[in-house]
């Protein structure tokens, strides 16, 4: 231990001061990087690990980006033009067909598939559909509308400057008293049948019903046919077709039931059709028993008011029954029309005066006319009116309502070629119109003009008599083409049209000129004066007749 | 059933009528008087038009609905009567 100059010899860069002091062996804190670093690092584990470097197994893990499933769905308020296609798809989807693959994104696929449907479901499905109730209802309704649309031939592109106006009737015949409007005829249903009765609808003035009797040429078709025609549209087919097993002799719209058509048949049954059901056969009918009618029913009439109405029917064995339209299984009351307690009256026509539900007049096969009443002490036949020499074919009570009441007047037509004017107060005719040369089949007063009535005869003539003008000859007369007999005449409710039915199944509609048909207020008083004149003449002619007989 | 056939025949024989097609709500023809190709074409195209027309009417007024559609062209007129489950198409030449 000698301090020696040994310390001088130790080189150190950093300069360690302690090394100057002593040469203590082992504890050299020298800032010599290498050894101290080594020393320090030697204490940790990492250092040891780094020594070991080897290859390790690599497992590759690929995590794909998260896939977001998106689709476009548009909602209801369409602004884009493709909306209709999408809606179509939505409608087709609920169709539960096992084969269909509903691929939402593929339009063409779907359309192709729907076009493929008729090939697959052709005959069977179609047959099934056409037999279904639903389809028939749709068809009935739509065909009606379509026919009207087809018949309207109004050419909206018509150019008046280019060609001449097509001649439409109306202009040339404006001044005429009686001009032809149209006729109704159905090839299938009205051929070879006689028009037995006509009636206009009280609710819809353009609707008219006509009844036809049996067609001998076609025994397999139903005997009785009733067609409802429409004046408003140009289509030439009937609105409704009804039929029944026995010839229909009289028909009428039920006045207070807009959908019902009442018919009286040759067998004595009263039948009821309803235009709400699509059946063509009657929905209700009366029984064929002795409680009801067993003879042809030539007159049916609904009388009364909205709340208290009855269907009155009279048959040719003199039986008059009163029915309620709700129940046709038995009459509410029935009465035998007998005159003087002898044999019953064979009724061919019946008429109620305007506004009267109790008293009425009937015409018979023997040529006598009777006044009768339904209720009261004198129920049954009252007075007898004699004058006709042949069966009475038509009878009509004065209809026009005005300041003076003429409801005691009635006219009758008969096979004896005359039309007679009567009043219920006198049992001889007031006047006899003898212009016809054949059986006169029907007569009817105008519903609006007090002095106007129409008559039709077997030579195809339609006469309009205006008693103010002339009582010897009709004021207007026209012969329908085709040389057939006219069986029935009916004024329309407005008094401007006349419908006539002929023996060939055609119904002719004639327009009556305004100056003839439209009444004036003073017409009533004028008619009263005319009546007085007629009565005076009648008195004279009776005297003359007596004188002639004496001479 | 025969009534349907008879009625179609009668309408077909009216002047100017070229064809009648009845199709169901999806545009599949049920009854027709035209040939198959034309029928399918008409039924498909008109069905689309009908949907569009109906939606137009309904959009303007939701309480309203289409009742009849008439297309007038130079050569003919197509009349379409739609319904809930079916529709009827009649093609007519109105100038005759």
Coordinates of C-alpha atoms in Angstrom, one line a residue:
Chain A
X1 CA 0.0 0.0 0.0
X2 CA 2.1 2.6 -1.1
X3 CA 0.8 5.5 -2.7
X4 CA 2.4 5.4 -5.7
X5 CA 2.4 7.0 -8.9
X6 CA 0.4 4.1 -10.1
X7 CA -2.7 6.1 -10.3
X8 CA -1.2 8.3 -12.8
X9 CA -1.1 5.6 -15.2
X10 CA -4.7 4.8 -15.4
X11 CA -6.2 6.6 -18.3
X12 CA -9.7 7.7 -18.2
X13 CA -11.4 10.1 -20.5
X14 CA -14.3 11.1 -18.6
X15 CA -12.3 11.9 -15.6
X16 CA -13.1 10.0 -12.7
X17 CA -12.2 11.6 -9.5
X18 CA -12.5 8.8 -7.3
X19 CA -10.0 6.9 -9.2
X20 CA -7.5 9.5 -8.2
X21 CA -8.3 8.8 -4.6
X22 CA -7.7 5.2 -4.4
X23 CA -7.1 2.4 -6.4
X24 CA -9.9 0.4 -4.8
X25 CA -10.2 -2.6 -6.8
X26 CA -13.5 -3.6 -8.2
X27 CA -15.5 -0.5 -7.7
X28 CA -14.8 1.5 -10.7
X29 CA -17.6 3.9 -11.5
X30 CA -16.2 5.0 -14.6
X31 CA -18.3 6.7 -17.2
X32 CA -16.8 4.4 -19.7
X33 CA -19.8 3.7 -21.8
X34 CA -19.1 0.3 -22.8
X35 CA -18.6 -1.3 -19.5
X36 CA -21.3 0.6 -17.6
X37 CA -23.9 0.1 -20.2
X38 CA -23.1 -3.5 -20.3
X39 CA -23.3 -3.5 -16.5
X40 CA -26.6 -1.8 -16.4
X41 CA -28.2 -3.8 -19.2
X42 CA -27.0 -6.9 -17.7
X43 CA -29.5 -6.5 -14.9
X44 CA -32.7 -6.6 -17.0
X45 CA -34.4 -9.5 -18.8
X46 CA -34.8 -8.0 -22.2
X47 CA -31.2 -7.8 -22.6
X48 CA -31.0 -11.5 -22.2
X49 CA -33.9 -12.1 -24.7
X50 CA -32.4 -10.1 -27.4
X51 CA -29.8 -12.5 -27.6
X52 CA -32.3 -15.1 -28.6
X53 CA -33.6 -14.3 -32.0
X54 CA -35.3 -17.0 -34.0
X55 CA -37.9 -17.5 -36.6
X56 CA -41.5 -17.8 -35.4
X57 CA -44.6 -19.0 -37.0
X58 CA -46.8 -16.4 -38.6
X59 CA -50.6 -16.8 -38.6
X60 CA -52.2 -14.5 -41.0
X61 CA -55.6 -13.1 -40.0
X62 CA -57.5 -11.2 -42.6
X63 CA -60.4 -9.2 -41.3
X64 CA -62.6 -8.0 -44.1
X65 CA -64.2 -4.6 -43.9
X66 CA -67.8 -4.9 -42.5
X67 CA -70.3 -5.3 -45.3
X68 CA -73.2 -3.0 -45.1
X69 CA -76.3 -4.3 -46.9
X70 CA -78.3 -1.4 -48.2
X71 CA -81.2 -1.1 -50.6
X72 CA -83.2 1.7 -51.9
X73 CA -86.9 1.8 -51.0
X74 CA -89.1 4.6 -52.1
X75 CA -92.2 5.6 -50.3
X76 CA -95.6 6.6 -51.3
X77 CA -95.4 10.1 -52.5
X78 CA -94.3 9.7 -56.0
X79 CA -92.2 12.3 -57.6
X80 CA -90.1 10.0 -59.8
X81 CA -91.6 8.5 -63.0
X82 CA -90.6 5.0 -62.0
X83 CA -93.1 4.9 -59.2
X84 CA -95.8 3.2 -61.2
X85 CA -93.6 0.3 -61.9
X86 CA -92.8 -0.1 -58.2
X87 CA -96.4 0.0 -57.3
X88 CA -97.2 -2.6 -59.8
X89 CA -94.7 -4.9 -58.2
X90 CA -96.1 -4.2 -54.8
X91 CA -99.5 -5.3 -56.1
X92 CA -98.2 -8.4 -57.7
X93 CA -96.3 -9.6 -54.7
X94 CA -99.3 -10.7 -52.5
X95 CA -100.3 -13.1 -55.2
X96 CA -99.6 -16.4 -53.5
X97 CA -98.3 -18.6 -56.3
X98 CA -95.8 -21.2 -55.3
X99 CA -93.9 -20.9 -58.5
X100 CA -93.3 -17.2 -58.4
X101 CA -89.9 -16.1 -57.2
X102 CA -90.4 -12.6 -56.2
X103 CA -87.2 -10.9 -56.9
X104 CA -87.7 -7.3 -55.8
X105 CA -85.0 -5.8 -57.9
X106 CA -85.9 -7.4 -61.1
X107 CA -88.8 -5.7 -62.9
X108 CA -88.6 -7.6 -66.1
X109 CA -88.7 -10.9 -64.4
X110 CA -92.0 -10.1 -62.9
X111 CA -93.6 -8.8 -66.1
X112 CA -92.5 -11.7 -68.0
X113 CA -94.0 -13.9 -65.4
X114 CA -97.4 -12.2 -65.5
X115 CA -97.4 -12.6 -69.2
X116 CA -96.6 -16.2 -68.8
X117 CA -99.7 -16.6 -66.6
X118 CA -102.4 -16.8 -69.3
X119 CA -100.5 -19.6 -70.9
X120 CA -100.5 -21.6 -67.7
X121 CA -103.9 -20.9 -66.3
X122 CA -105.7 -20.4 -69.5
X123 CA -108.9 -22.4 -70.0
X124 CA -109.7 -23.6 -66.5
X125 CA -109.1 -20.3 -64.8
X126 CA -110.9 -18.3 -67.4
X127 CA -113.9 -20.6 -67.3
X128 CA -114.0 -20.3 -63.6
X129 CA -113.8 -16.6 -63.6
X130 CA -116.5 -16.1 -66.3
X131 CA -118.8 -18.2 -64.3
X132 CA -118.3 -16.4 -61.0
X133 CA -121.0 -14.2 -59.6
X134 CA -118.7 -11.2 -59.3
X135 CA -117.8 -11.3 -63.0
X136 CA -121.4 -11.5 -64.1
X137 CA -122.4 -8.5 -62.0
X138 CA -119.4 -6.5 -63.4
X139 CA -120.2 -7.6 -66.9
X140 CA -123.8 -6.7 -66.7
X141 CA -123.1 -3.2 -65.4
X142 CA -120.2 -2.4 -67.6
X143 CA -121.8 -3.6 -70.8
X144 CA -124.7 -1.4 -70.3
X145 CA -122.4 1.6 -69.9
X146 CA -120.3 0.6 -72.9
X147 CA -123.3 0.2 -75.1
X148 CA -124.5 3.7 -74.4
X149 CA -121.0 5.0 -75.0
X150 CA -120.8 3.1 -78.3
X151 CA -124.2 4.3 -79.5
X152 CA -123.5 8.0 -79.0
X153 CA -122.0 8.9 -82.3
X154 CA -121.5 12.6 -81.7
X155 CA -118.5 13.5 -83.7
X156 CA -116.7 16.1 -81.7
X157 CA -114.3 16.8 -84.5
X158 CA -117.0 17.8 -86.9
X159 CA -116.0 20.7 -89.1
X160 CA -118.9 22.8 -90.1
X161 CA -116.9 24.7 -92.6
X162 CA -115.9 21.7 -94.5
X163 CA -118.9 19.7 -95.4
X164 CA -122.7 20.0 -95.3
X165 CA -124.5 19.4 -92.2
X166 CA -125.9 15.9 -91.9
X167 CA -129.6 16.2 -92.0
X168 CA -130.8 15.6 -88.5
X169 CA -134.5 15.4 -88.0
X170 CA -136.0 18.2 -86.0
X171 CA -135.3 21.2 -88.2
X172 CA -137.3 20.1 -91.1
X173 CA -140.1 18.9 -89.0
X174 CA -140.3 21.6 -86.4
X175 CA -143.7 22.7 -87.5
X176 CA -145.2 19.3 -87.7
X177 CA -147.8 18.2 -85.3
X178 CA -146.8 14.6 -85.1
X179 CA -143.4 13.5 -86.1
X180 CA -141.6 10.2 -85.9
X181 CA -138.9 10.1 -83.3
X182 CA -137.6 6.5 -83.2
X183 CA -138.7 3.0 -82.8
X184 CA -137.7 0.2 -80.5
X185 CA -137.3 -3.3 -81.7
X186 CA -135.2 -6.2 -80.6
X187 CA -134.4 -8.8 -83.1
X188 CA -134.3 -11.6 -80.6
X189 CA -137.0 -10.7 -78.2
X190 CA -139.7 -8.7 -80.0
X191 CA -139.8 -10.5 -83.3
X192 CA -143.2 -12.0 -84.1
X193 CA -144.7 -10.9 -80.8
X194 CA -147.5 -8.4 -80.3
X195 CA -147.0 -5.5 -78.0
X196 CA -149.7 -6.0 -75.4
X197 CA -149.1 -3.1 -73.1
X198 CA -146.9 -0.1 -72.6
X199 CA -146.1 2.1 -69.6
X200 CA -143.9 5.1 -68.9
X201 CA -141.9 5.2 -65.7
X202 CA -143.0 7.8 -63.2
X203 CA -139.5 8.3 -61.9
X204 CA -137.4 8.4 -65.0
X205 CA -139.3 10.0 -67.9
X206 CA -137.0 8.4 -70.4
X207 CA -137.7 4.8 -69.4
X208 CA -140.6 2.9 -70.9
X209 CA -141.7 -0.7 -70.4
X210 CA -143.3 -2.8 -73.1
X211 CA -144.8 -6.2 -72.7
X212 CA -145.0 -8.8 -75.5
X213 CA -147.0 -11.9 -75.9
X214 CA -145.9 -15.3 -77.1
X215 CA -143.9 -15.9 -80.2
X216 CA -145.4 -18.9 -82.0
X217 CA -142.3 -19.5 -84.1
X218 CA -140.1 -20.2 -81.1
X219 CA -141.8 -22.5 -78.7
X220 CA -138.7 -22.9 -76.6
X221 CA -138.4 -19.2 -75.8
X222 CA -140.4 -18.0 -72.8
X223 CA -143.9 -16.9 -73.7
X224 CA -144.0 -13.6 -71.9
X225 CA -141.4 -11.0 -72.5
X226 CA -141.1 -7.6 -70.9
X227 CA -138.5 -5.1 -72.2
X228 CA -137.5 -1.8 -70.6
X229 CA -136.4 0.7 -73.2
X230 CA -134.5 3.9 -72.7
X231 CA -135.3 7.0 -74.8
X232 CA -132.3 9.0 -73.6
X233 CA -129.5 7.1 -75.3
X234 CA -129.3 6.1 -78.9
X235 CA -128.5 2.5 -78.2
X236 CA -131.0 0.2 -79.8
X237 CA -131.0 -2.6 -77.2
X238 CA -133.3 -2.7 -74.2
X239 CA -132.1 -1.6 -70.8
X240 CA -133.6 -4.6 -69.1
X241 CA -135.0 -7.8 -70.4
X242 CA -137.4 -9.8 -68.3
X243 CA -139.4 -12.8 -69.2
X244 CA -141.8 -15.3 -67.7
X245 CA -143.6 -18.5 -68.6
X246 CA -146.9 -17.1 -69.6
X247 CA -147.7 -14.3 -72.0
X248 CA -147.8 -10.9 -70.3
X249 CA -151.0 -9.1 -71.1
X250 CA -150.5 -6.0 -69.1
X251 CA -147.5 -4.3 -67.5
X252 CA -146.7 -1.3 -65.5
X253 CA -144.0 0.3 -63.4
X254 CA -144.9 0.1 -59.7
X255 CA -145.5 3.8 -59.1
X256 CA -144.1 4.0 -55.6
X257 CA -141.4 1.4 -55.9
X258 CA -138.9 2.6 -58.5
X259 CA -137.3 -0.8 -59.1
X260 CA -140.3 -2.9 -59.6
X261 CA -142.2 -3.8 -62.7
X262 CA -145.6 -5.5 -62.4
X263 CA -147.1 -7.7 -65.0
X264 CA -150.4 -9.5 -65.4
X265 CA -150.3 -12.7 -67.4
X266 CA -152.5 -14.8 -69.5
X267 CA -152.5 -17.5 -66.9
X268 CA -153.9 -15.2 -64.2
X269 CA -150.7 -14.8 -62.3
X270 CA -149.4 -11.4 -61.4
X271 CA -145.6 -11.3 -61.5
X272 CA -143.1 -8.9 -60.2
X273 CA -139.7 -8.2 -61.6
X274 CA -136.9 -6.3 -59.9
X275 CA -134.3 -4.5 -61.9
X276 CA -131.8 -4.6 -59.0
X277 CA -131.4 -8.4 -59.3
X278 CA -129.8 -9.6 -62.4
X279 CA -132.3 -12.3 -62.8
X280 CA -134.6 -12.1 -65.8
X281 CA -137.3 -14.2 -64.2
X282 CA -139.8 -12.7 -61.8
X283 CA -138.7 -12.3 -58.2
X284 CA -142.3 -12.7 -56.9
X285 CA -145.5 -14.1 -58.3
X286 CA -149.0 -14.6 -57.1
X287 CA -150.3 -18.2 -56.7
X288 CA -152.4 -19.8 -59.3
X289 CA -155.3 -20.5 -57.0
X290 CA -158.9 -19.6 -56.9
X291 CA -158.1 -17.0 -54.3
X292 CA -156.2 -15.1 -56.9
X293 CA -156.9 -15.0 -60.6
X294 CA -157.4 -17.9 -62.9
X295 CA -158.2 -15.9 -66.0
X296 CA -156.0 -13.6 -68.1
X297 CA -155.3 -10.3 -66.3
X298 CA -155.7 -7.5 -68.7
X299 CA -155.3 -4.6 -66.2
X300 CA -152.9 -4.0 -63.4
X301 CA -152.6 -0.7 -61.7
X302 CA -151.0 0.7 -58.6
X303 CA -153.2 3.2 -56.9
X304 CA -152.9 5.1 -53.7
X305 CA -150.2 7.2 -52.2
X306 CA -146.6 6.6 -51.1
X307 CA -147.6 5.1 -47.8
X308 CA -150.8 3.5 -48.6
X309 CA -150.8 1.9 -52.0
X310 CA -152.3 -1.2 -53.5
X311 CA -152.0 -3.1 -56.6
X312 CA -155.3 -3.6 -58.3
X313 CA -155.8 -6.3 -60.8
X314 CA -158.8 -7.4 -62.7
X315 CA -159.2 -10.5 -64.8
X316 CA -161.6 -11.5 -67.5
X317 CA -163.7 -13.5 -65.2
X318 CA -164.7 -10.4 -63.4
X319 CA -162.6 -10.9 -60.4
X320 CA -160.9 -7.8 -58.9
X321 CA -158.1 -8.3 -56.4
X322 CA -156.3 -5.8 -54.4
X323 CA -152.7 -6.7 -53.4
X324 CA -149.9 -5.3 -51.3
X325 CA -146.7 -5.3 -53.2
X326 CA -144.8 -6.7 -50.3
X327 CA -146.9 -9.8 -50.2
X328 CA -148.1 -11.4 -53.3
X329 CA -149.0 -14.8 -51.8
X330 CA -152.6 -13.8 -51.2
X331 CA -154.7 -10.8 -52.1
X332 CA -155.6 -8.3 -49.5
X333 CA -159.1 -8.3 -50.7
X334 CA -160.9 -9.6 -53.6
X335 CA -164.3 -8.8 -55.2
X336 CA -166.3 -10.2 -57.9
X337 CA -167.6 -7.6 -60.3
X338 CA -171.2 -8.6 -61.0
X339 CA -173.9 -6.5 -62.6
X340 CA -177.3 -6.8 -61.0
X341 CA -176.3 -10.0 -59.3
X342 CA -176.3 -11.8 -62.6
X343 CA -173.3 -13.1 -64.4
X344 CA -169.9 -11.5 -63.8
X345 CA -168.4 -8.9 -66.1
X346 CA -165.6 -9.9 -68.5
X347 CA -163.3 -7.0 -68.0
X348 CA -161.0 -5.9 -70.8
X349 CA -159.9 -2.6 -69.5
X350 CA -160.0 -0.6 -66.3
X351 CA -159.3 3.1 -65.5
X352 CA -159.2 5.1 -62.4
X353 CA -160.0 8.8 -62.6
X354 CA -157.2 11.1 -61.6
X355 CA -156.8 11.2 -57.8
X356 CA -159.5 8.7 -57.1
X357 CA -158.7 5.4 -55.5
X358 CA -162.2 4.2 -54.9
X359 CA -164.2 4.7 -58.0
X360 CA -163.3 3.4 -61.4
X361 CA -164.7 2.4 -64.7
X362 CA -164.3 -0.9 -66.5
X363 CA -165.0 -1.9 -70.1
X364 CA -166.2 -5.3 -70.9
X365 CA -166.2 -7.8 -73.7
X366 CA -169.9 -7.3 -74.4
X367 CA -169.5 -3.7 -75.2
X368 CA -170.9 -2.2 -72.0
X369 CA -169.0 0.0 -69.7
X370 CA -169.5 -0.1 -66.0
X371 CA -168.7 2.2 -63.2
X372 CA -167.7 0.6 -60.0
X373 CA -166.2 1.3 -56.6
X374 CA -163.9 -0.7 -54.4
X375 CA -165.2 0.2 -51.0
X376 CA -168.2 1.7 -49.4
X377 CA -171.8 0.9 -49.3
X378 CA -172.0 0.5 -53.0
X379 CA -169.0 -1.6 -53.4
X380 CA -169.0 -3.3 -56.8
X381 CA -170.6 -2.3 -60.0
X382 CA -172.7 0.8 -60.0
X383 CA -173.9 2.1 -63.3
X384 CA -174.0 0.6 -66.7
X385 CA -173.1 2.6 -69.8
X386 CA -174.4 1.2 -73.0
X387 CA -173.4 2.4 -76.4
X388 CA -170.7 0.3 -78.0
X389 CA -171.6 -2.5 -80.3
X390 CA -168.5 -4.4 -79.9
X391 CA -166.0 -5.4 -77.2
X392 CA -164.4 -2.4 -75.5
X393 CA -160.7 -2.5 -76.1
X394 CA -159.5 0.6 -74.3
X395 CA -160.7 2.9 -71.7
X396 CA -159.2 6.1 -70.4
X397 CA -160.2 8.6 -67.8
X398 CA -159.6 12.3 -68.2
X399 CA -156.1 12.9 -66.8
X400 CA -155.2 16.5 -67.2
X401 CA -155.3 18.3 -63.9
X402 CA -156.4 21.9 -64.1
X403 CA -158.6 24.6 -62.8
X404 CA -161.7 22.8 -63.8
X405 CA -162.2 19.2 -62.9
X406 CA -163.1 17.0 -65.8
X407 CA -162.5 13.7 -64.1
X408 CA -166.0 12.6 -64.7
X409 CA -165.1 12.2 -68.4
X410 CA -163.8 9.1 -70.0
X411 CA -163.3 7.8 -73.4
X412 CA -163.6 4.3 -74.7
X413 CA -162.6 2.5 -77.9
X414 CA -164.1 -0.6 -79.3
X415 CA -164.2 -3.1 -82.1
X416 CA -167.2 -1.2 -83.5
X417 CA -164.8 1.3 -85.2
X418 CA -165.7 4.1 -82.9
X419 CA -164.3 6.0 -80.0
X420 CA -166.9 7.3 -77.6
X421 CA -166.8 10.1 -75.1
X422 CA -168.8 9.6 -71.9
X423 CA -169.4 11.2 -68.6
X424 CA -170.1 9.3 -65.5
X425 CA -173.2 11.3 -64.9
X426 CA -175.0 10.1 -67.9
X427 CA -175.3 6.6 -69.2
X428 CA -175.4 7.4 -72.9
X429 CA -172.3 8.5 -74.7
X430 CA -171.7 12.3 -75.1
X431 CA -170.1 11.9 -78.4
X432 CA -169.0 9.3 -80.8
X433 CA -165.9 9.7 -83.0
X434 CA -166.4 7.8 -86.1
X435 CA -163.4 8.5 -88.3
X436 CA -161.9 5.1 -88.2
X437 CA -162.3 2.2 -90.7
X438 CA -161.1 -0.6 -88.6
X439 CA -161.1 -1.8 -85.0
X440 CA -159.9 0.9 -82.7
X441 CA -157.6 -0.8 -80.3
X442 CA -156.7 1.8 -77.7
X443 CA -157.4 5.4 -76.6
X444 CA -155.7 7.6 -74.1
X445 CA -156.2 11.2 -72.9
X446 CA -153.2 13.5 -72.8
X447 CA -151.8 13.9 -69.3
X448 CA -151.4 17.6 -69.7
X449 CA -153.9 18.9 -72.3
X450 CA -157.5 18.8 -71.3
X451 CA -158.9 18.4 -74.8
X452 CA -156.4 16.1 -76.5
X453 CA -156.5 12.4 -76.8
X454 CA -154.9 9.8 -79.0
X455 CA -156.3 6.6 -80.5
X456 CA -154.9 3.8 -82.5
X457 CA -156.6 1.4 -84.9
X458 CA -156.0 -1.8 -86.8
X459 CA -154.9 -0.1 -90.0
X460 CA -151.8 1.3 -88.4
X461 CA -153.2 4.8 -87.8
X462 CA -152.4 6.9 -84.9
X463 CA -154.9 9.8 -84.5
X464 CA -154.7 12.8 -82.2
X465 CA -158.0 14.4 -81.5
X466 CA -158.2 17.9 -80.3
X467 CA -161.7 18.7 -79.3
X468 CA -161.3 22.4 -79.6
X469 CA -160.4 22.2 -83.2
X470 CA -162.6 19.5 -84.6
X471 CA -164.7 16.6 -83.4
X472 CA -165.3 15.1 -86.8
X473 CA -161.8 14.4 -87.9
X474 CA -158.6 14.0 -85.9
X475 CA -156.4 17.0 -85.8
X476 CA -153.2 15.1 -86.5
X477 CA -153.0 11.6 -88.0
X478 CA -150.1 9.4 -89.1
X479 CA -149.9 5.9 -90.4
X480 CA -147.0 3.9 -89.2
X481 CA -145.1 2.1 -91.8
X482 CA -145.2 -1.6 -92.2
X483 CA -149.0 -2.1 -92.5
X484 CA -149.5 -3.6 -89.1
X485 CA -152.2 -3.0 -86.5
X486 CA -151.4 -0.8 -83.6
X487 CA -152.3 -2.4 -80.3
X488 CA -151.6 0.2 -77.6
X489 CA -151.0 3.9 -77.2
X490 CA -149.5 5.6 -74.3
X491 CA -148.7 9.3 -73.7
X492 CA -145.4 10.0 -72.0
X493 CA -145.8 11.7 -68.6
X494 CA -144.8 15.1 -70.0
X495 CA -147.4 14.9 -72.7
X496 CA -144.9 15.5 -75.5
X497 CA -144.3 12.0 -76.8
X498 CA -146.7 9.2 -77.7
X499 CA -145.6 5.6 -77.7
X500 CA -147.5 3.1 -79.8
X501 CA -147.0 -0.6 -79.8
X502 CA -147.9 -2.6 -82.9
X503 CA -148.6 -6.2 -83.8
X504 CA -145.1 -6.9 -85.1
X505 CA -143.3 -6.2 -81.8
X506 CA -142.2 -2.7 -82.6
X507 CA -142.7 0.3 -80.3
X508 CA -142.9 3.6 -82.2
X509 CA -142.2 6.9 -80.4
X510 CA -143.7 10.0 -81.9
X511 CA -143.1 13.6 -80.9
X512 CA -146.1 15.8 -80.6
X513 CA -145.7 19.3 -81.8
X514 CA -145.7 22.0 -79.2
X515 CA -148.7 23.9 -80.4
X516 CA -150.7 20.8 -80.2
X517 CA -149.5 19.3 -77.0
X518 CA -148.8 22.1 -74.7
X519 CA -151.8 23.3 -72.8
X520 CA -152.7 26.9 -72.1
X521 CA -154.6 28.0 -69.0
X522 CA -157.6 29.0 -70.9
X523 CA -157.9 25.6 -72.5
X524 CA -159.8 24.4 -69.5
X525 CA -162.5 26.9 -69.8
X526 CA -162.6 26.5 -73.5
X527 CA -163.1 22.8 -73.1
X528 CA -165.9 23.4 -70.7
X529 CA -167.6 25.4 -73.4
X530 CA -166.8 22.7 -75.9
X531 CA -168.5 20.2 -73.7
X532 CA -171.6 22.3 -73.5
X533 CA -171.7 22.4 -77.3
X534 CA -171.2 18.7 -77.5
X535 CA -174.0 18.1 -75.1
X536 CA -176.2 20.4 -77.0
X537 CA -175.4 18.5 -80.2
X538 CA -176.0 15.3 -78.5
X539 CA -179.4 16.4 -77.4
X540 CA -180.1 17.5 -81.0
X541 CA -178.9 14.2 -82.5
X542 CA -181.0 12.3 -80.1
X543 CA -184.0 14.2 -81.2
X544 CA -183.1 13.7 -84.8
X545 CA -182.6 10.0 -84.2
X546 CA -186.0 9.8 -82.7
X547 CA -187.4 11.7 -85.7
X548 CA -185.7 9.4 -88.1
X549 CA -186.9 6.4 -86.4
X550 CA -190.4 7.8 -86.4
X551 CA -190.1 8.6 -90.1
Chain B
X1 CA -123.0 -18.0 -69.3
X2 CA -124.1 -18.1 -72.9
X3 CA -125.5 -14.7 -72.2
X4 CA -121.9 -13.3 -71.9
X5 CA -120.9 -14.8 -75.2
X6 CA -124.1 -13.6 -76.9
X7 CA -123.7 -10.1 -75.6
X8 CA -120.1 -9.9 -76.7
X9 CA -121.0 -11.1 -80.2
X10 CA -123.7 -8.6 -80.4
X11 CA -121.4 -5.7 -79.5
X12 CA -118.8 -7.0 -81.8
X13 CA -121.2 -6.8 -84.6
X14 CA -122.1 -3.2 -84.0
X15 CA -120.8 -0.8 -86.5
X16 CA -117.2 0.2 -86.1
X17 CA -116.3 -2.1 -83.3
X18 CA -112.9 -3.7 -83.9
X19 CA -112.4 -5.7 -80.7
X20 CA -113.4 -6.4 -77.2
X21 CA -111.1 -7.5 -74.4
X22 CA -112.0 -8.3 -70.8
X23 CA -109.1 -8.5 -68.4
X24 CA -108.7 -9.0 -64.7
X25 CA -107.2 -6.5 -62.3
X26 CA -103.7 -7.7 -63.1
X27 CA -104.0 -7.2 -66.8
X28 CA -104.4 -10.8 -67.7
X29 CA -107.0 -11.2 -70.5
X30 CA -109.9 -13.3 -69.7
X31 CA -112.1 -13.0 -72.8
X32 CA -111.2 -11.4 -76.1
X33 CA -112.4 -11.2 -79.7
X34 CA -108.9 -10.3 -81.0
X35 CA -105.9 -12.5 -81.7
X36 CA -103.7 -13.5 -78.9
X37 CA -100.7 -11.3 -79.6
X38 CA -102.8 -8.1 -79.9
X39 CA -104.8 -9.0 -76.9
X40 CA -101.8 -9.5 -74.7
X41 CA -100.3 -6.3 -75.9
X42 CA -103.4 -4.3 -75.4
X43 CA -104.2 -5.7 -72.0
X44 CA -100.7 -5.1 -70.7
X45 CA -100.3 -1.6 -72.0
X46 CA -103.8 -0.5 -71.1
X47 CA -103.4 -2.0 -67.7
X48 CA -100.4 0.3 -67.1
X49 CA -102.2 3.3 -68.4
X50 CA -105.2 2.5 -66.3
X51 CA -103.1 2.3 -63.1
X52 CA -101.6 5.6 -63.9
X53 CA -104.9 7.3 -64.7
X54 CA -106.4 5.9 -61.6
X55 CA -103.6 7.1 -59.4
X56 CA -103.8 10.5 -61.1
X57 CA -107.4 10.8 -60.3
X58 CA -106.9 9.6 -56.7
X59 CA -104.0 11.9 -56.1
X60 CA -106.0 15.0 -57.1
X61 CA -108.8 14.0 -54.8
X62 CA -108.5 10.9 -52.7
X63 CA -112.2 10.5 -52.5
X64 CA -112.5 10.3 -56.2
X65 CA -112.1 7.3 -58.4
X66 CA -111.8 6.5 -62.1
X67 CA -115.0 5.4 -63.8
X68 CA -114.4 5.5 -67.6
X69 CA -111.4 6.2 -69.8
X70 CA -111.7 7.1 -73.5
X71 CA -108.7 7.4 -75.7
X72 CA -109.3 9.0 -79.1
X73 CA -106.7 8.6 -81.7
X74 CA -106.5 9.3 -85.4
X75 CA -107.4 5.8 -86.4
X76 CA -109.7 4.6 -83.7
X77 CA -111.1 5.0 -80.2
X78 CA -110.4 2.9 -77.2
X79 CA -112.9 2.9 -74.4
X80 CA -112.0 1.4 -71.1
X81 CA -114.5 0.7 -68.3
X82 CA -112.6 -0.2 -65.2
X83 CA -113.9 -1.9 -62.1
X84 CA -112.5 -3.1 -58.8
X85 CA -111.6 -6.6 -60.1
X86 CA -111.9 -6.4 -63.9
X87 CA -111.8 -4.1 -66.8
X88 CA -113.5 -4.0 -70.2
X89 CA -111.8 -2.6 -73.3
X90 CA -113.6 -1.9 -76.5
X91 CA -111.8 -0.7 -79.6
X92 CA -114.0 1.2 -82.1
X93 CA -113.5 3.0 -85.3
X94 CA -115.9 5.9 -84.8
X95 CA -115.9 7.4 -88.2
X96 CA -117.9 4.6 -89.7

